[in-house]
Structure formats: C-alpha cells, structure tokens
C-alpha cells in the first residue's frame, strides 16, 4: 500500500510526501446497540486500513486526491466548506481540520494530500473513521504535533463525523481505530469514554460475510430502537439501561410493556455478555467467547429484533461448522454483515460453502473477507 500511496502522490502532486499515517478499519466484536445506552462494547482493529500522505504547501492551497476517485480536489485554505457530489469524500479530512481548534490544536494551512485504502468503503468496516484518524495524524504531524493521545484523536474523528459529515455515530469506530493493537480487542466503556486493550489469542481469525442488503426503513428503525430503549430506562427509573443490573431487570420485567421489556433484556444482557467475553478472552477461552457471540446474535434475533432472515441464515450456516467458535450480526443490523470468529482451520473452501448456502436461498453471493487483528492508527 505504501508504494501505491507514493505513486499516487507523485503522479498527482509531482513530488514526494513529508508525512505518512495509517489507520485501521474495525469490526464490532460484541456489544450490539449498547453505546447509546451507556454500555460497553468490544471492537477489533483489523489488518486493513487507510493510508494518508501529506506535504506542506507554502501557497496555502489544499489539494486532495484519493484512489477512490482519482480526481484532484483543490480548495483554498480558509474555513472548510462542506463539499457535495464526487468531492464529498473530502468532508472527512475537512471535518478533521474543522474539529482541531476545539481541542486547542493547530491547523495546517496549505498542503498536498493523498489517500489510498484496502478497506472496502460502506462495508461496515468503518473506512470513514480510518480516513478521519489517518488524516488527523497527518495534519498534526505536519504541524509538529506527534504527542496527541489516542483518546483525543478518537474524539477529533468522532466530532468530524458527527458535526461536519453529519453522521451521528458513537465512539466505537474511532476509538477502536485509535486504540487498536494486533492480537488485541479494544474494550470501550461508552460513558467516559474509557478504553482498554484486551488480549486476543493469536489463532483467532475473523470472517466477514456482507449481504450488502439494508432494510428500506433502516434510519426509522434505529430511531425507534433508540426511543424504545430510553422508554424502557425511564419506566425502570434510570437515565440509561446500563444502570440496570440483570437481576433487577429480571425482578421488574413483568412491570414493563412487552416491547420495552424485550429491548431492555437485549441491552442489559448484551452489556453482561461484553464483560463475560472479556473474562473468557483473559482466560484464552475462544470457545466460550464464540458461544457468547452467538448468544448475542440470538438476542438480536428474538429480543432486539434487528436481525433479518439473510443474517440468520449466515449465522446458522456458520455455527453449524466445527471450525467456527461463534457468529453474529455486526453493526446496526436490519441488513449488513455477519462476522464469524473461527479457528485457523476455517478456510476459503469453508467460506465458499457458507456463501453457496446463502446464494441458493437469496440469489446473490455475499462479499466474503478474511481478516486478522492489526495495529491502531499511527504515523509511519
Ligand atoms: P464505512 O465507514 O462503513 O466504510 P461510511 O459510509 O461511513 O462507510 O464511509 C464511507 C465513505 O468514506 C466513502 O463514501 C468515502 O466518502 C469515504 N472513504 C472511504 N475510503 C476512502 C478512500 N479510500 N478515499 C476517499 N474516501 C474514502
Ligand atoms: Mg463509517
């Protein structure tokens, strides 16, 4: 990827870069719809990501190029203005520039900028957060700041995405990209937020099966789930569902309306499963971690009702195989992708068999990716 980045930079800007930074994509490992309930989540930084190269320009111009479009976008160095159409991808680095002053950090004036990636965009692996984090590191290095802590980098990226791009994401994507480590997961307590690396046995493999389907009403369904969770918390007399223990919920479940009760059971159970997963991984017990992943999926399927027949088929096909520790929908649900945690014995032939079972029922094959953990965002 480094060669590809240098070639794109040279060809677009006619010189070599001064700074290169890289940030990984991520998988939501477990912790489904827990973030806005004040809960915890585990993410994996993966061995694919986004590379950004940058060199300062004395004339104040800002020239952006990406392997996605290949077209140069030239802007003046003034207050970033949101871009539309083919140049819209520039909103991620522009959002980072717009966020830096709020953190008391300097903003570079003119520069040449290039980005290349081996993360498929829009596949639920958070190429957007990787682009934000790599951009932030490159901009900061260009102004001599290589000391910014990962928690601040994560907040800068999230603010770029929330306030400038306009996507109301939680801290998972940026937090995992910033704190990721090879052979580790990132544990995030979304209140705080607080971040911690959790060791993952090195023989853990990830497989992603992306259905590239999405429920037509997905935005409305997310909003409805959010509202139902807050209603459940209010009925239990707490601000957020993370404040309810499983024992207390069991004692008071009968007093909740049935929908709020199911949503609360999912969220409270899921937060407990995140902690149980951390404990299992600290013992090196991938079989137990896998069992918890599949339990998370069953809870999404029956209690949170954010699965689909397509995702369920993939989970059923995967969990029927002995090399698979567990499988679950990953991300918001209502379509999207399933991830499997497997032993090294799960191979391309096994993945093809699962994809074929899917294609037989749904007509098209899912996109399949084999991933390992990888290191977090860094200047190279
Ligand atoms: P995800 O984060 O799941 O990949 P998003 O829709 O949040 O999906 O972000 C995808 C967007 O990020 C793309 O539409 C594009 O604007 C930007 N992006 C991702 N990769 C690149 C890249 N290599 N070059 C330019 N922009 C990119
Ligand atoms: Mg994204």
Short mmCIF file of N, CA, C and O in Angstrom, two decimals, residues 8 17 35 46-47 62 66 79 89 138 152 159 172-173 187 207 239 271-272 304 331 366 369:
data_model
loop_
_atom_site.label_atom_id
_atom_site.label_comp_id
_atom_site.label_asym_id
_atom_site.label_seq_id
_atom_site.Cartn_x
_atom_site.Cartn_y
_atom_site.Cartn_z
N UNK A 8 0.64 7.42 -6.22
CA UNK A 8 -0.50 8.35 -6.40
C UNK A 8 -0.09 9.77 -6.03
O UNK A 8 -0.45 10.73 -6.72
N UNK A 17 5.77 12.88 -0.50
CA UNK A 17 5.17 13.40 0.74
C UNK A 17 6.19 13.58 1.86
O UNK A 17 7.28 12.99 1.81
N UNK A 35 -24.03 1.26 22.87
CA UNK A 35 -23.32 2.56 23.06
C UNK A 35 -24.25 3.65 23.57
O UNK A 35 -23.95 4.31 24.56
N UNK A 46 -8.55 -4.07 12.52
CA UNK A 46 -8.24 -5.13 11.56
C UNK A 46 -6.99 -4.79 10.74
O UNK A 46 -6.49 -3.67 10.79
N UNK A 47 -6.55 -5.81 10.00
CA UNK A 47 -5.31 -5.67 9.22
C UNK A 47 -5.57 -5.07 7.84
O UNK A 47 -4.90 -5.41 6.87
N UNK A 62 -4.97 23.75 -0.78
CA UNK A 62 -5.18 22.40 -0.26
C UNK A 62 -5.63 21.50 -1.40
O UNK A 62 -6.73 21.65 -1.92
N UNK A 66 -7.63 10.91 -4.06
CA UNK A 66 -7.92 9.61 -3.44
C UNK A 66 -7.92 8.53 -4.50
O UNK A 66 -8.28 8.79 -5.66
N UNK A 79 -11.84 28.67 6.04
CA UNK A 79 -12.75 27.85 6.82
C UNK A 79 -13.31 26.74 5.93
O UNK A 79 -13.82 27.03 4.84
N UNK A 89 -16.11 13.03 -0.42
CA UNK A 89 -15.20 12.27 0.46
C UNK A 89 -14.24 13.21 1.21
O UNK A 89 -13.76 12.87 2.30
N UNK A 138 -1.85 12.84 10.18
CA UNK A 138 -1.02 13.51 9.17
C UNK A 138 -1.04 15.02 9.38
O UNK A 138 0.00 15.67 9.34
N UNK A 152 -7.86 11.56 22.44
CA UNK A 152 -8.15 12.84 21.78
C UNK A 152 -8.33 12.63 20.28
O UNK A 152 -9.24 13.20 19.66
N UNK A 159 -15.94 13.89 16.23
CA UNK A 159 -16.52 15.22 16.01
C UNK A 159 -16.59 15.56 14.53
O UNK A 159 -17.56 16.15 14.06
N UNK A 172 -17.34 4.02 19.03
CA UNK A 172 -16.74 2.72 18.70
C UNK A 172 -15.74 2.80 17.54
O UNK A 172 -14.60 2.37 17.67
N UNK A 173 -16.18 3.35 16.40
CA UNK A 173 -15.36 3.30 15.19
C UNK A 173 -14.02 3.98 15.41
O UNK A 173 -12.95 3.41 15.12
N UNK A 187 -11.72 -2.64 24.34
CA UNK A 187 -12.91 -2.58 25.20
C UNK A 187 -13.23 -1.10 25.42
O UNK A 187 -12.34 -0.32 25.75
N UNK A 207 -13.94 -13.80 9.92
CA UNK A 207 -14.50 -13.83 8.56
C UNK A 207 -15.75 -12.96 8.56
O UNK A 207 -16.59 -13.06 9.45
N UNK A 239 -31.63 6.71 34.01
CA UNK A 239 -31.39 7.54 32.82
C UNK A 239 -31.08 6.65 31.61
O UNK A 239 -31.55 6.89 30.51
N UNK A 271 -24.73 -6.13 27.57
CA UNK A 271 -23.67 -5.50 28.37
C UNK A 271 -23.02 -6.57 29.26
O UNK A 271 -21.80 -6.62 29.40
N UNK A 272 -23.83 -7.45 29.83
CA UNK A 272 -23.27 -8.54 30.64
C UNK A 272 -22.40 -9.46 29.78
O UNK A 272 -21.33 -9.90 30.20
N UNK A 304 -34.14 -7.96 20.40
CA UNK A 304 -33.99 -6.61 19.87
C UNK A 304 -34.64 -6.50 18.49
O UNK A 304 -34.94 -5.42 18.02
N UNK A 331 -22.67 -4.62 13.66
CA UNK A 331 -23.16 -3.31 13.25
C UNK A 331 -24.62 -3.14 13.66
O UNK A 331 -25.12 -3.87 14.51
N UNK A 366 -22.79 -13.45 -0.86
CA UNK A 366 -22.31 -12.35 -0.01
C UNK A 366 -20.85 -12.05 -0.34
O UNK A 366 -20.14 -12.90 -0.87
N UNK A 369 -14.78 -11.65 3.41
CA UNK A 369 -13.45 -11.12 3.74
C UNK A 369 -12.87 -11.91 4.90
O UNK A 369 -13.57 -12.17 5.90
#
